[in-house]
Short mmCIF file of C-alpha atoms in Angstrom, two decimals:
data_model
loop_
_atom_site.label_atom_id
_atom_site.label_comp_id
_atom_site.label_asym_id
_atom_site.label_seq_id
_atom_site.Cartn_x
_atom_site.Cartn_y
_atom_site.Cartn_z
CA MET A 1 20.61 7.90 23.01
CA SER A 2 17.80 6.38 24.50
CA LEU A 3 17.57 2.61 24.89
CA LYS A 4 14.53 3.01 22.25
CA LEU A 5 17.02 4.49 19.93
CA VAL A 6 19.27 1.92 20.23
CA ILE A 7 16.32 -0.80 19.55
CA ALA A 8 15.76 1.52 16.23
CA LEU A 9 19.38 1.16 15.51
CA LEU A 10 19.66 -2.47 15.80
CA SER A 11 16.45 -2.92 13.38
CA LEU A 12 17.77 -0.61 10.79
CA PRO A 13 19.66 -2.93 8.80
CA LEU A 14 16.44 -4.61 8.01
CA LEU A 15 15.69 -1.72 6.28
CA PHE A 16 18.47 -1.94 3.75
CA VAL A 17 19.25 -5.44 3.45
CA GLY A 18 20.27 -6.87 0.03
CA CYS A 19 23.06 -6.54 -2.68
CA SER A 20 23.84 -3.26 -4.63
CA ASN A 21 23.85 -3.11 -8.31
CA SER A 22 27.50 -3.91 -8.47
CA GLU A 23 26.92 -6.69 -5.85
CA LYS A 24 23.84 -8.20 -7.81
CA ALA A 25 24.49 -12.38 -8.30
CA GLY A 26 26.00 -12.93 -11.86
CA ASP A 27 23.91 -14.80 -14.65
CA GLN A 28 21.94 -17.52 -13.80
CA GLY A 29 19.04 -19.35 -15.02
CA LYS A 30 18.26 -21.27 -18.35
CA SER A 31 17.65 -19.73 -21.98
CA ASP A 32 14.18 -21.55 -21.76
CA CYS A 33 11.05 -19.86 -19.64
CA PRO A 34 10.82 -22.17 -15.98
CA SER A 35 7.67 -23.86 -15.74
CA PRO A 36 4.51 -22.66 -13.21
CA GLN A 37 5.00 -24.00 -10.03
CA THR A 38 2.53 -26.40 -8.92
CA PRO A 39 0.98 -25.90 -6.31
CA PRO A 40 1.69 -21.97 -6.66
CA PRO A 41 3.67 -20.79 -3.48
CA LYS A 42 1.73 -20.29 -0.20
CA PHE A 43 1.54 -16.85 1.00
CA ARG A 44 1.26 -17.35 5.57
CA VAL A 45 0.72 -14.15 7.82
CA LYS A 46 1.73 -13.94 11.10
CA GLN A 47 1.58 -10.02 11.41
CA GLU A 48 0.63 -7.13 9.25
CA GLY A 49 4.26 -6.32 8.61
CA ASP A 50 4.65 -9.82 6.36
CA PHE A 51 2.94 -7.86 3.72
CA PHE A 52 5.84 -5.71 3.42
CA GLU A 53 8.94 -8.19 4.09
CA LYS A 54 7.61 -10.97 2.21
CA LEU A 55 6.92 -8.78 -0.84
CA LYS A 56 10.00 -6.52 -0.79
CA THR A 57 12.62 -7.37 -3.59
CA LEU A 58 16.10 -7.80 -1.72
CA ASN A 59 18.13 -8.81 -4.81
CA ILE A 60 17.99 -9.22 -8.48
CA THR A 61 19.35 -11.88 -10.71
CA ASP A 62 19.41 -12.14 -14.72
CA SER A 63 20.44 -14.17 -17.44
CA ASP A 64 19.72 -14.12 -21.26
CA ASN A 65 16.33 -14.91 -21.28
CA THR A 66 15.41 -14.25 -17.90
CA ILE A 67 15.52 -11.79 -14.83
CA THR A 68 14.77 -12.52 -11.28
CA PHE A 69 13.37 -10.55 -8.34
CA GLN A 70 14.32 -12.19 -5.13
CA THR A 71 12.50 -11.13 -1.87
CA LYS A 72 12.88 -13.24 1.37
CA ASP A 73 10.37 -16.14 0.47
CA TYR A 74 9.81 -15.82 -3.40
CA ASN A 75 11.38 -15.72 -6.71
CA PHE A 76 9.35 -13.25 -9.39
CA ILE A 77 10.72 -14.70 -12.45
CA PHE A 78 10.45 -12.94 -15.92
CA CYS A 79 10.70 -14.52 -19.14
CA ASP A 80 11.58 -12.58 -22.02
CA THR A 81 10.55 -14.89 -24.39
CA ASN A 82 6.82 -14.56 -23.68
CA GLN A 83 7.01 -11.43 -21.75
CA THR A 84 5.45 -12.89 -18.46
CA PHE A 85 6.20 -13.43 -15.07
CA LEU A 86 5.47 -16.52 -12.64
CA ALA A 87 6.04 -16.80 -9.07
CA GLN A 88 8.50 -19.75 -7.25
CA VAL A 89 9.54 -20.54 -3.99
CA GLY A 90 12.38 -18.09 -2.78
CA SER A 91 16.03 -18.87 -3.14
CA TYR A 92 17.47 -15.61 -1.89
CA LYS A 93 20.77 -15.98 0.21
CA PRO A 94 21.84 -12.86 1.85
CA GLU A 95 25.65 -11.90 0.79
CA ASN A 96 26.67 -10.57 4.38
CA LYS A 97 25.26 -12.65 7.29
CA SER A 98 23.16 -10.45 9.55
CA ALA A 99 24.08 -10.13 13.46
CA GLU A 100 21.77 -12.85 15.36
CA THR A 101 22.27 -11.52 18.90
CA TYR A 102 22.22 -8.08 20.73
CA GLU A 103 26.11 -8.67 21.34
CA GLU A 104 26.72 -9.40 17.68
CA ALA A 105 25.05 -6.13 16.89
CA ILE A 106 26.58 -3.81 19.28
CA ARG A 107 29.90 -5.12 18.13
CA GLU A 108 29.00 -4.08 14.33
CA LEU A 109 27.91 -0.82 15.83
CA VAL A 110 31.28 -0.12 17.69
CA GLU A 111 33.24 -1.22 15.17
CA PRO A 112 31.26 -1.37 11.44
CA PRO A 113 32.77 -3.89 9.22
CA TYR A 114 34.36 -2.50 5.85
CA ARG A 115 32.85 -3.74 2.93
CA THR A 116 35.13 -4.52 -0.21
CA ILE A 117 34.59 -4.10 -4.26
CA GLU A 118 36.67 -4.99 -6.94
CA LEU A 119 37.60 -2.43 -9.48
CA GLU A 120 40.01 -3.18 -12.46
CA ASP A 121 41.51 -5.98 -10.36
CA LYS A 122 42.04 -3.98 -7.29
CA THR A 123 40.34 -4.54 -4.02
CA TYR A 124 38.87 -1.25 -2.38
CA ARG A 125 37.37 -1.18 1.42
CA TYR A 126 34.82 1.12 2.12
CA ARG A 127 32.56 1.98 5.34
CA VAL A 128 30.33 5.00 6.63
CA VAL A 129 30.34 5.92 10.30
CA LEU A 130 29.20 8.17 12.94
CA ASP A 131 32.07 10.29 14.17
CA PRO A 132 32.73 10.06 16.81
CA ASN A 133 31.14 6.89 17.48
CA PRO A 134 28.66 6.91 20.08
CA PHE A 135 28.65 3.11 20.88
CA PRO A 136 28.36 1.03 23.05
CA ASP A 137 28.24 4.06 25.97
CA PHE A 138 26.57 6.70 24.48
CA GLU A 139 28.81 9.03 26.17
CA VAL A 140 29.44 11.23 22.91
CA GLU A 141 27.33 12.87 20.79
CA PRO A 142 27.90 12.14 17.08
CA LYS A 143 28.86 15.65 14.95
CA LYS A 144 29.16 13.94 11.63
CA VAL A 145 28.86 11.25 9.03
CA VAL A 146 32.29 10.07 7.31
CA LEU A 147 33.01 7.74 4.41
CA GLU A 148 36.16 5.89 5.19
CA LEU A 149 37.78 4.30 2.08
CA ILE A 150 40.68 2.11 1.85
CA ALA A 151 42.57 2.57 -1.58
CA PRO A 152 44.60 -0.62 -2.66
CA GLU A 153 48.13 -0.61 -1.48
CA GLU A 154 46.92 1.84 1.23
CA LYS A 155 47.16 0.76 4.80
CA ASP A 156 45.38 3.76 6.34
CA SER A 157 41.35 4.73 5.25
CA GLN A 158 40.93 8.35 3.64
CA LYS A 159 38.04 9.98 5.70
CA HIS A 160 36.07 12.19 3.74
CA THR A 161 32.86 14.20 5.82
CA LEU A 162 29.71 13.55 4.19
CA TYR A 163 27.38 15.92 6.27
CA THR A 164 27.35 17.42 10.04
CA LEU A 165 24.85 17.03 12.66
CA LYS A 166 25.00 21.35 12.27
CA GLN A 167 23.84 20.89 8.50
CA VAL A 168 21.03 18.63 9.56
CA LYS A 169 19.66 20.74 12.24
CA GLU A 170 19.93 23.96 9.75
CA LYS A 171 17.97 21.92 7.19
CA GLN A 172 15.37 20.98 10.02
CA PHE A 173 16.13 17.16 8.90
CA GLY A 174 16.45 16.09 12.28
CA ILE A 175 17.96 16.75 16.10
CA GLN A 176 20.50 14.51 15.89
CA LEU A 177 22.38 12.19 13.61
CA GLY A 178 20.88 8.80 12.58
CA LEU A 179 22.37 5.78 11.74
CA PRO A 180 23.85 5.99 8.37
CA LYS A 181 23.97 3.08 5.82
CA ILE A 182 25.52 2.44 2.39
CA THR A 183 22.54 1.04 0.29
CA ALA A 184 24.12 0.67 -2.95
CA THR A 185 27.53 0.77 -4.63
CA VAL A 186 27.82 1.38 -8.46
CA ILE A 187 30.52 1.13 -11.17
CA ASN A 188 30.47 3.25 -14.07
CA ASN A 189 33.06 4.21 -16.49
CA ASN A 190 35.55 3.11 -14.23
CA GLN A 191 34.71 5.02 -11.23
CA LEU A 192 32.87 4.09 -7.96
CA TYR A 193 29.34 5.60 -6.96
CA TRP A 194 27.77 5.06 -3.18
CA SER A 195 24.42 5.85 -2.30
CA ILE A 196 23.89 6.62 1.50
CA SER A 197 20.90 6.63 3.81
CA SER A 198 20.29 7.65 7.14
CA GLU A 199 17.64 6.20 9.87
CA GLN A 200 14.95 8.20 10.74
CA GLY A 201 12.56 8.66 13.40
CA GLU A 202 12.65 9.94 17.05
CA GLY A 203 14.56 12.98 15.94
CA ASN A 204 16.91 10.97 13.84
CA GLY A 205 18.06 12.65 10.12
CA GLY A 206 20.75 12.78 7.81
CA ILE A 207 20.94 14.28 4.23
CA ALA A 208 20.71 11.76 1.20
CA THR A 209 24.11 11.26 -0.39
CA ILE A 210 25.26 10.17 -3.10
CA VAL A 211 29.25 9.82 -3.35
CA ASN A 212 31.36 9.63 -6.74
CA TYR A 213 34.94 8.57 -6.51
CA ASN A 214 37.58 8.50 -9.10
CA PRO A 215 40.55 6.50 -8.66
CA GLN A 216 42.53 7.48 -11.73
CA VAL A 217 42.73 10.99 -9.62
CA ASN A 218 42.27 9.78 -6.06
CA GLN A 219 39.31 12.41 -6.05
CA ILE A 220 35.91 12.05 -4.10
CA ASN A 221 32.66 14.09 -5.16
CA ILE A 222 29.88 14.49 -2.53
CA ILE A 223 26.59 14.78 -4.43
CA GLN A 224 23.45 15.97 -2.17
CA PRO A 225 20.62 17.29 -4.56
CA SER A 226 18.56 19.76 -2.49
CA GLN A 227 15.23 18.48 -3.73
CA ILE A 228 16.02 14.79 -2.16
CA GLY A 229 17.95 15.74 1.21
CA LYS A 230 14.99 14.38 3.54
CA GLN A 231 14.58 11.26 1.75
CA GLN A 232 15.88 7.52 2.10
CA ILE A 233 17.75 6.00 -0.87
CA ASN A 234 16.88 2.29 -1.19
CA ASP A 235 18.90 1.41 -4.27
CA PHE A 236 20.52 3.50 -7.04
CA ALA A 237 21.47 2.63 -10.36
CA ILE A 238 23.11 4.88 -13.60
CA SER A 239 22.57 4.79 -17.24
CA ASN A 240 24.54 6.39 -19.86
CA ASN A 241 23.52 8.29 -23.27
CA ASP A 242 24.82 10.91 -25.42
CA GLN A 243 23.68 13.80 -23.04
CA GLY A 244 25.56 12.25 -19.84
CA ILE A 245 24.76 10.02 -17.12
CA ILE A 246 21.56 9.41 -15.33
CA PHE A 247 21.30 8.60 -11.66
CA TRP A 248 18.03 6.38 -10.84
CA LEU A 249 17.38 6.45 -7.08
CA ALA A 250 14.74 4.32 -5.30
CA THR A 251 13.43 6.35 -2.42
CA GLN A 252 11.00 6.09 0.44
CA SER A 253 10.72 8.25 3.70
CA SER A 254 10.28 6.37 7.46
CA GLY A 255 9.20 7.39 11.00
CA GLU A 256 8.78 6.12 14.61
CA GLY A 257 7.04 2.92 14.41
CA ASN A 258 6.59 3.56 10.60
CA PRO A 259 9.91 1.78 8.87
CA TYR A 260 8.06 2.03 5.03
CA LEU A 261 6.44 5.81 4.52
CA PRO A 262 6.11 6.80 0.60
CA GLY A 263 8.27 9.28 -0.44
CA MET A 264 9.32 10.52 -4.08
CA GLY A 265 9.39 7.16 -5.43
CA LEU A 266 11.58 6.86 -8.69
CA VAL A 267 13.60 9.67 -8.86
CA SER A 268 15.89 10.52 -12.12
CA TYR A 269 18.88 12.83 -11.50
CA ARG A 270 20.92 13.91 -14.52
CA TYR A 271 24.41 14.95 -13.55
CA ASP A 272 25.44 17.30 -16.32
CA ASN A 273 22.42 19.85 -15.84
CA LYS A 274 21.08 18.79 -12.39
CA LEU A 275 17.88 18.15 -13.74
CA LEU A 276 15.63 16.19 -11.06
CA LYS A 277 12.12 14.44 -11.45
CA SER A 278 10.17 12.18 -9.58
CA TYR A 279 7.99 9.36 -10.47
CA HIS A 280 5.52 8.12 -8.11
CA ALA A 281 2.03 6.49 -8.13
CA ARG A 282 -0.20 9.89 -8.51
CA ASN A 283 2.07 11.02 -11.50
CA SER A 284 2.85 8.11 -13.72
CA LYS A 285 2.14 4.36 -13.81
CA LEU A 286 4.36 3.32 -11.04
CA VAL A 287 2.91 0.22 -9.49
CA GLY A 288 3.25 0.86 -5.64
CA VAL A 289 4.68 3.84 -3.38
CA ILE A 290 7.98 2.40 -2.45
CA PRO A 291 10.43 1.19 -4.96
CA HIS A 292 13.42 -1.23 -3.02
CA LYS A 293 15.42 -2.20 -6.03
CA LEU A 294 16.46 -1.28 -9.53
CA THR A 295 18.45 -2.59 -12.14
CA ILE A 296 19.18 -1.50 -15.82
CA LYS A 297 19.12 -4.17 -18.71
CA LYS A 298 19.95 -2.87 -21.78
CA ASP A 299 17.19 -0.15 -22.56
CA GLN A 300 15.01 -1.23 -19.76
CA LEU A 301 15.16 0.09 -15.97
CA TRP A 302 13.43 -2.43 -14.10
CA VAL A 303 11.83 -0.88 -10.79
CA ALA A 304 10.67 -3.21 -7.82
CA THR A 305 8.46 -2.04 -5.50
CA GLY A 306 6.32 -3.50 -2.48
CA ASN A 307 3.48 -3.91 -4.44
CA GLY A 308 4.91 -5.12 -7.97
CA ILE A 309 7.62 -4.54 -10.60
CA CYS A 310 7.76 -2.09 -13.73
CA LYS A 311 9.76 -2.47 -16.94
CA ILE A 312 10.44 0.93 -18.51
CA LYS A 313 12.40 2.26 -21.43
CA TRP A 314 14.24 4.38 -19.59
CA GLN A 315 15.01 6.78 -22.73
CA LEU A 316 11.52 7.46 -23.40
CA ILE A 317 9.98 7.35 -19.56
CA GLU A 318 7.67 10.15 -20.25
CA GLN A 319 5.49 8.51 -22.64
CA LYS A 320 3.07 6.05 -20.72
CA ASN A 321 3.31 3.55 -23.53
CA SER A 322 7.08 2.91 -22.36
CA TRP A 323 5.93 1.49 -18.75
CA LYS A 324 4.74 -1.99 -18.36
CA CYS A 325 3.73 -3.15 -14.89
CA TRP A 326 2.99 -6.34 -13.00
CA GLN A 327 0.89 -6.36 -9.65
CA PHE A 328 1.33 -8.72 -6.72
CA GLU A 329 -2.00 -10.44 -6.03
CA LEU A 330 -3.04 -12.89 -3.32
CA LYS A 331 -5.67 -15.45 -4.37
CA ALA A 332 -7.50 -18.00 -2.31
CA ASP A 333 -9.74 -21.13 -2.92
CA ILE A 334 -13.21 -20.31 -1.76
CA HIS A 335 -14.09 -22.98 1.25
CA PRO A 336 -16.58 -25.69 -0.41
CA LYS A 337 -18.91 -24.73 2.30
CA GLY A 338 -18.66 -21.12 1.55
CA LEU A 339 -17.42 -18.01 3.17
CA GLU A 340 -19.18 -15.66 5.62
CA VAL A 341 -18.56 -12.32 4.49
CA TYR A 342 -18.53 -9.44 7.30
CA LYS A 343 -18.89 -5.84 6.44
CA SER A 344 -15.69 -5.45 9.04
CA LEU A 345 -13.26 -6.43 10.78
CA LEU A 346 -14.92 -6.52 14.15
CA ASP A 347 -18.55 -7.28 13.00
CA ALA A 348 -20.33 -10.04 14.98
CA ASN A 349 -22.74 -10.69 12.36
CA SER A 350 -22.09 -11.67 8.75
CA VAL A 351 -24.20 -9.79 5.91
CA THR A 352 -23.53 -12.66 3.26
CA THR A 353 -22.33 -15.68 2.35
CA LEU A 354 -19.28 -16.44 -1.00
CA ASN A 355 -19.95 -19.59 -2.47
CA PRO A 356 -17.54 -21.47 -5.21
CA ASP A 357 -19.03 -22.01 -8.06
CA GLU A 358 -18.15 -23.16 -11.72
CA ASP A 359 -17.52 -20.11 -12.86
CA ASN A 360 -15.41 -18.70 -9.93
CA ASN A 361 -13.84 -20.77 -7.09
CA LEU A 362 -11.50 -17.78 -5.88
CA VAL A 363 -11.33 -14.62 -3.93
CA GLU A 364 -8.76 -12.20 -3.96
CA VAL A 365 -7.14 -11.48 -0.74
CA LEU A 366 -6.29 -8.05 0.05
CA TRP A 367 -4.86 -7.76 4.03
CA TRP A 368 -4.73 -9.55 7.28
CA SER A 369 -5.71 -7.88 10.27
CA PRO A 370 -5.63 -8.86 13.95
CA GLN A 371 -8.79 -8.55 15.85
CA ASP A 372 -7.10 -8.02 19.61
CA GLU A 373 -3.79 -7.40 20.74
CA GLU A 374 -2.93 -11.04 21.32
CA ARG A 375 -2.99 -11.60 17.54
CA GLU A 376 -4.68 -15.04 17.72
CA LYS A 377 -7.48 -14.49 15.86
CA GLY A 378 -7.65 -12.22 12.84
CA ARG A 379 -9.46 -11.60 9.66
CA TYR A 380 -8.66 -11.23 5.92
CA GLU A 381 -9.92 -8.27 3.88
CA ILE A 382 -11.08 -9.72 0.40
CA VAL A 383 -12.51 -8.15 -2.88
CA TYR A 384 -16.03 -8.27 -2.86
CA ASP A 385 -17.87 -7.18 -6.26
CA SER A 386 -21.01 -5.72 -4.56
CA PRO A 387 -19.64 -2.68 -2.57
CA PHE A 388 -20.50 -1.81 1.29
CA SER A 389 -21.75 1.71 1.99
CA VAL A 390 -20.25 3.27 5.07
CA THR A 391 -20.81 6.28 6.31
CA LEU A 392 -18.39 8.11 8.88
CA ASP A 393 -19.45 11.42 10.96
CA GLY A 394 -17.04 13.54 12.44
CA LYS A 395 -14.29 12.97 9.85
CA GLY A 396 -14.36 14.71 6.69
CA ILE A 397 -12.50 16.59 4.02
CA MET A 398 -9.63 19.06 5.53
CA ASN A 399 -6.44 21.10 3.72
CA TRP A 400 -3.40 19.96 4.64
CA LYS A 401 -2.49 23.38 6.41
CA GLU A 402 -5.40 22.43 8.73
CA ILE A 403 -3.51 19.32 9.77
CA TYR A 404 0.26 20.86 10.02
CA ASN A 405 0.31 24.33 9.75
CA LYS A 406 -0.19 27.49 7.63
CA GLU A 407 3.20 26.99 5.67
CA TYR A 408 2.72 23.61 5.14
CA GLU A 409 2.46 22.63 1.21
CA ALA A 410 1.49 19.16 0.10
CA ASN A 411 4.20 16.87 -1.29
CA SER A 412 3.76 15.86 -4.89
CA TRP A 413 3.02 12.30 -3.94
CA GLU A 414 0.59 13.44 -1.47
CA GLU A 415 -3.47 13.37 -1.99
CA ILE A 416 -4.47 17.09 -2.87
CA VAL A 417 -6.51 17.06 0.37
CA TYR A 418 -6.59 15.41 3.90
CA TRP A 419 -9.29 13.03 4.12
CA LEU A 420 -9.74 9.16 5.32
CA GLY A 421 -8.88 8.05 2.29
CA LYS A 422 -5.76 10.16 1.85
CA ASP A 423 -3.60 6.87 1.03
CA TRP A 424 -5.59 5.62 -1.62
CA PHE A 425 -5.11 6.66 -5.13
CA TRP A 426 -7.28 7.23 -7.98
CA ASN A 427 -6.69 5.51 -11.01
CA GLY A 428 -9.09 6.83 -13.32
CA ASP A 429 -12.15 4.63 -11.78
CA LYS A 430 -11.87 3.95 -8.42
CA PHE A 431 -9.71 4.65 -5.37
CA ILE A 432 -6.88 1.91 -4.75
CA ARG A 433 -4.46 1.29 -2.24
CA PRO A 434 -1.35 -0.66 -2.86
CA PHE A 435 -0.04 -3.51 -0.18
CA ASP A 436 3.02 -0.85 0.46
CA GLY A 437 0.60 1.90 0.69
CA VAL A 438 -0.58 0.81 4.01
CA SER A 439 1.35 2.39 6.98
CA LEU A 440 2.24 -0.15 9.68
CA ASN A 441 1.94 2.38 12.68
CA TYR A 442 3.55 0.18 15.15
CA PHE A 443 3.14 2.51 18.04
CA GLY A 444 -0.12 3.93 17.10
CA GLY A 445 -2.60 0.79 17.34
CA GLY A 446 -1.61 -0.39 13.79
CA PRO A 447 -2.61 0.03 10.04
CA GLY A 448 -5.76 2.34 9.80
CA GLY A 449 -7.64 3.01 6.73
CA ILE A 450 -11.77 3.60 6.68
CA SER A 451 -12.29 2.94 10.26
CA THR A 452 -13.42 4.42 13.32
CA TRP A 453 -13.55 3.66 17.39
CA LYS A 454 -17.06 2.70 17.19
CA ASN A 455 -16.75 1.08 20.49
CA THR A 456 -13.87 2.46 22.90
CA GLN A 457 -13.71 -0.72 24.79
CA THR A 458 -12.58 -2.60 22.06
CA GLN A 459 -8.61 -3.09 21.32
CA ARG A 460 -8.79 -2.63 17.86
CA PRO A 461 -10.78 0.14 15.47
CA GLU A 462 -13.77 -0.96 13.59
CA ILE A 463 -11.98 -1.18 10.39
CA TYR A 464 -14.05 -1.22 7.08
CA ALA A 465 -11.54 -1.35 4.55
CA ILE A 466 -7.55 -1.31 4.36
CA ARG A 467 -6.88 -2.20 0.83
CA GLY A 468 -10.42 -2.22 -0.54
CA ASP A 469 -11.04 -0.05 -3.57
CA LEU A 470 -13.35 2.87 -2.75
CA ASN A 471 -16.12 4.56 -4.49
CA LEU A 472 -16.55 8.21 -3.09
CA THR A 473 -20.34 9.04 -2.60
CA LYS A 474 -20.01 12.09 -0.15
CA LEU A 475 -17.46 13.95 1.09
CA THR A 476 -17.83 17.07 3.50
CA LYS A 477 -16.35 18.91 6.12
CA ASN A 478 -17.66 16.86 8.80
CA SER A 479 -18.49 13.71 7.40
CA THR A 480 -17.38 10.91 4.66
CA GLN A 481 -19.65 8.13 2.75
CA VAL A 482 -18.00 5.90 0.85
CA GLU A 483 -18.46 2.12 -0.69
CA HIS A 484 -15.89 -0.27 -0.45
CA TYR A 485 -15.71 -2.79 -2.53
CA SER A 486 -14.16 -5.33 0.21
CA GLY A 487 -15.40 -7.64 2.94
CA TRP A 488 -13.73 -9.76 5.77
CA VAL A 489 -13.71 -13.40 6.32
CA ASP A 490 -12.31 -15.54 9.41
CA ASP A 491 -8.70 -16.12 8.52
CA SER A 492 -9.11 -19.78 9.48
CA LEU A 493 -11.07 -20.35 6.07
CA LEU A 494 -8.33 -19.13 3.66
CA ASN A 495 -4.97 -20.57 2.57
CA SER A 496 -3.69 -17.68 0.15
CA TYR A 497 -0.80 -17.66 -2.53
CA ILE A 498 1.02 -15.33 -4.19
CA THR A 499 0.82 -14.51 -8.00
CA ILE A 500 2.15 -11.85 -10.38
CA VAL A 501 -0.22 -10.37 -13.00
CA PRO A 502 -0.33 -7.51 -15.34
CA ALA A 503 -1.29 -3.89 -13.96
CA LYS A 504 -5.09 -3.56 -13.96
CA ILE A 505 -5.59 -0.02 -16.15
CA PRO A 506 -9.18 1.26 -16.40
CA GLU A 507 -10.41 1.61 -20.05
CA ASN A 508 -12.53 4.59 -19.75
CA SER A 509 -10.50 6.98 -17.15
CA LYS A 510 -12.43 9.54 -15.57
CA PRO A 511 -11.07 12.70 -13.47
CA ASN A 512 -10.21 12.38 -9.86
CA PRO A 513 -13.25 13.65 -7.95
CA LEU A 514 -11.37 15.24 -5.14
CA LYS A 515 -10.39 17.90 -7.37
CA LYS A 516 -13.96 19.17 -7.35
CA LEU A 517 -13.82 19.21 -3.79
CA SER A 518 -10.32 20.68 -2.34
CA PRO A 519 -11.28 23.04 0.37
#
């Protein structure tokens, strides 16, 4: 294994930090709704990855009247009494301390620690490992992924093979086994369930797996629905009804330089009849493309994404009115002297000035990007109601098969055609892009969008919009023309803060214009 792989392996825990359903903290909070924080929590950005790390839910706690979604820096608290959210400075403390040094990380790879869970006053210890273990010398190649379980009053661990390198290669999921990780542990009907994910990128892969353990008969059942085999499972929850049990999975994918890529979204899997369905931003009201945490409270399934939070009546999930969602928004005060607005990230000359007035002294902040590799200076992308028009020649509409190969079929969570705005979603009025719909592209020049390398001497592309809403005005095989409802302002003039508001739904929905243009 290469040194680059070692670095990827060491960084993998960052993708999965947090407690599982069974390990979610106990009832906390008061019966009354908490008061809004004054001033509201600040949102400081040092790099583009902060939008993911600061908005990714790591843990969920609940009380009789509130449910709290904890990110690294914030608590988003839902009050059942008034059915609203508020944001506060965070209180999250990880249950398991992460390695702080390279040496500590290597020791954990050499001897992965067991985790424990209590079931009927008995302690079970478990972990998932590569076999043989390649660390620390990388002199052997792992051939399989194994779940090790130590049941109560047992000294030796049971070893259960989950999948092999041969299987991963046959399915074309990778050419070597990625580091596996248990992402959730659930107790249901006095049985244990685990979800297991694998590192992806640079040829690494695995098979998305759910494991069921029945302690009454000491039996392991390995569940690997073929439809989600190449997905990463971020979290896992179980609901029960008269027809049987339903697995709920929070899924995504990743790749080299892109730790967060859209996948199947929220997945339901009926254990009895093997029926699987995917709910994502293109076929449902899910706000965001990467769900990180799930929890079930009575008849409600809560889904926390990198763009907001949804509450769903899970037994009526096919009905649109059973979904209620909130989205994260960044706000900032308009500088008293006004804000010079630029059409793009690198524009030298502003095109207008945004001034505060009695009716509005706030601006919505969409993104931040550096203007050079040193990242000493950058600009915020903000909402601007009067759109700017841009035409990009040489970049038009294509079929996905033209990008990949003739056998390629676009996934349901992908746009129906390939174009510059493929990562935006049609909401019935405009094309919109959530926070977690921006690929970080660490090894490819950073996040992109409606952009072009107009000046090859610059360190950054000329970016017109990364998250700004889009109107498509003209799209051909060789050209793209859009209006973007966003502009750019110097970052020294804004201090943003975080809010969470009801998801915006257009009153009069129109059909996706791309359907008429599909080549």
